[in-house]
Amino acid sequence: MNLSQLYYFRTLTQVKSYKKAAAQLFISEPTLSVAIKKLEQELGTELLERKRHTITLTADGEEFAECVELSLSNLDAHIESIKRRSQERNDVLRIGIVFSAQQRIWSPLINQFWIEQGLDPNSVIRQGTTGQLIRALKHGEVDVVIAGTHPEEPELEQYPMWYSNVLAAINVDNPLAQKESVTFDDIRDYSLISYTLNGPVGDDTKALIDAFDLKGDFNYPNEPSLCSNVAARPDIIALVCDSWLAFSFDKVRIIPISDAPRVYHRFWLSHLSALPKNDSLLRRFIDFATNYDFSTCPCDFVGPELNRL
């Protein structure tokens, strides 16, 4: 039994004529007749009865016709759904971008891509945390993700994009807030807080702690939680990424740390390892993004050597 036989049988039961069914299927009547006979032989029962110029279903034929209709309708619906999603993937870029990524970075990147493609912009931007976006990528809800680091997984490919510096978030009532920059020795005796070591910035934070022998409370998930605490207490200083989220608090001043490493937290482009083999909008975007010159972006923390760190 094969799909062709099932489609032949369904068409025949719909039009109730071998001649009309053969014409719709673009086959000869003998070919259709042989296919139906083989189907009946395999099932071990008659499905149809010829009556002059029409056919009627036997009891077994009626049961089988219901089964075939249900199965093929379900199959057709899934085929159309897959085709539609495939077409959408070729026409639309579904990009996941982490909340903390600076808009002034990814906006020029995406805009320049559409300009070079000579196409009208057609991107769907989804924002979330690194964990949320990686899950969305695995579930097929986005095509590519720009986010923080995550454990290496065989089903994903990831490429370094740009980085942000580590900065000091200081309460405006703290005397250090008047300085143009601070050092780690300047802030060492304050209550230091930073990102949780189990999160996307955890490895970066741990490396910083080890390198400068820092002590503090490293249990905060993001910039709003860190800066909210700084805004409430002048004796607290937070170590944060250079993110627009950190600049959203009137009671907090964000100040450079002069002896901090230049590269603190990197952003990465991630996509599924299994990409369409043919030329596609997604493949062209990945190639463009991974070779993009981020030094042209209007951001203080972007370095010219970023493309292949």
mmCIF file of C-alpha atoms in Angstrom, residues 97-99 127-135 145 147 200 222:
data_model
loop_
_atom_site.group_PDB
_atom_site.id
_atom_site.type_symbol
_atom_site.label_atom_id
_atom_site.label_comp_id
_atom_site.label_asym_id
_atom_site.label_seq_id
_atom_site.Cartn_x
_atom_site.Cartn_y
_atom_site.Cartn_z
ATOM 1 C CA ILE A 97 17.900 39.589 20.948
ATOM 2 C CA VAL A 98 18.732 39.657 24.648
ATOM 3 C CA PHE A 99 17.249 42.581 26.612
ATOM 4 C CA GLN A 127 13.545 40.010 23.127
ATOM 5 C CA GLY A 128 14.152 38.005 26.280
ATOM 6 C CA THR A 129 16.844 36.571 28.498
ATOM 7 C CA THR A 130 19.606 34.381 27.094
ATOM 8 C CA GLY A 131 17.944 31.236 28.462
ATOM 9 C CA GLN A 132 14.529 32.159 27.049
ATOM 10 C CA LEU A 133 15.917 32.921 23.608
ATOM 11 C CA ILE A 134 18.015 29.761 23.373
ATOM 12 C CA ARG A 135 14.899 27.707 24.224
ATOM 13 C CA VAL A 145 19.739 34.582 18.532
ATOM 14 C CA ALA A 147 22.553 36.855 23.388
ATOM 15 C CA PRO A 200 24.816 34.217 31.400
ATOM 16 C CA ASN A 222 20.316 41.574 35.719
#
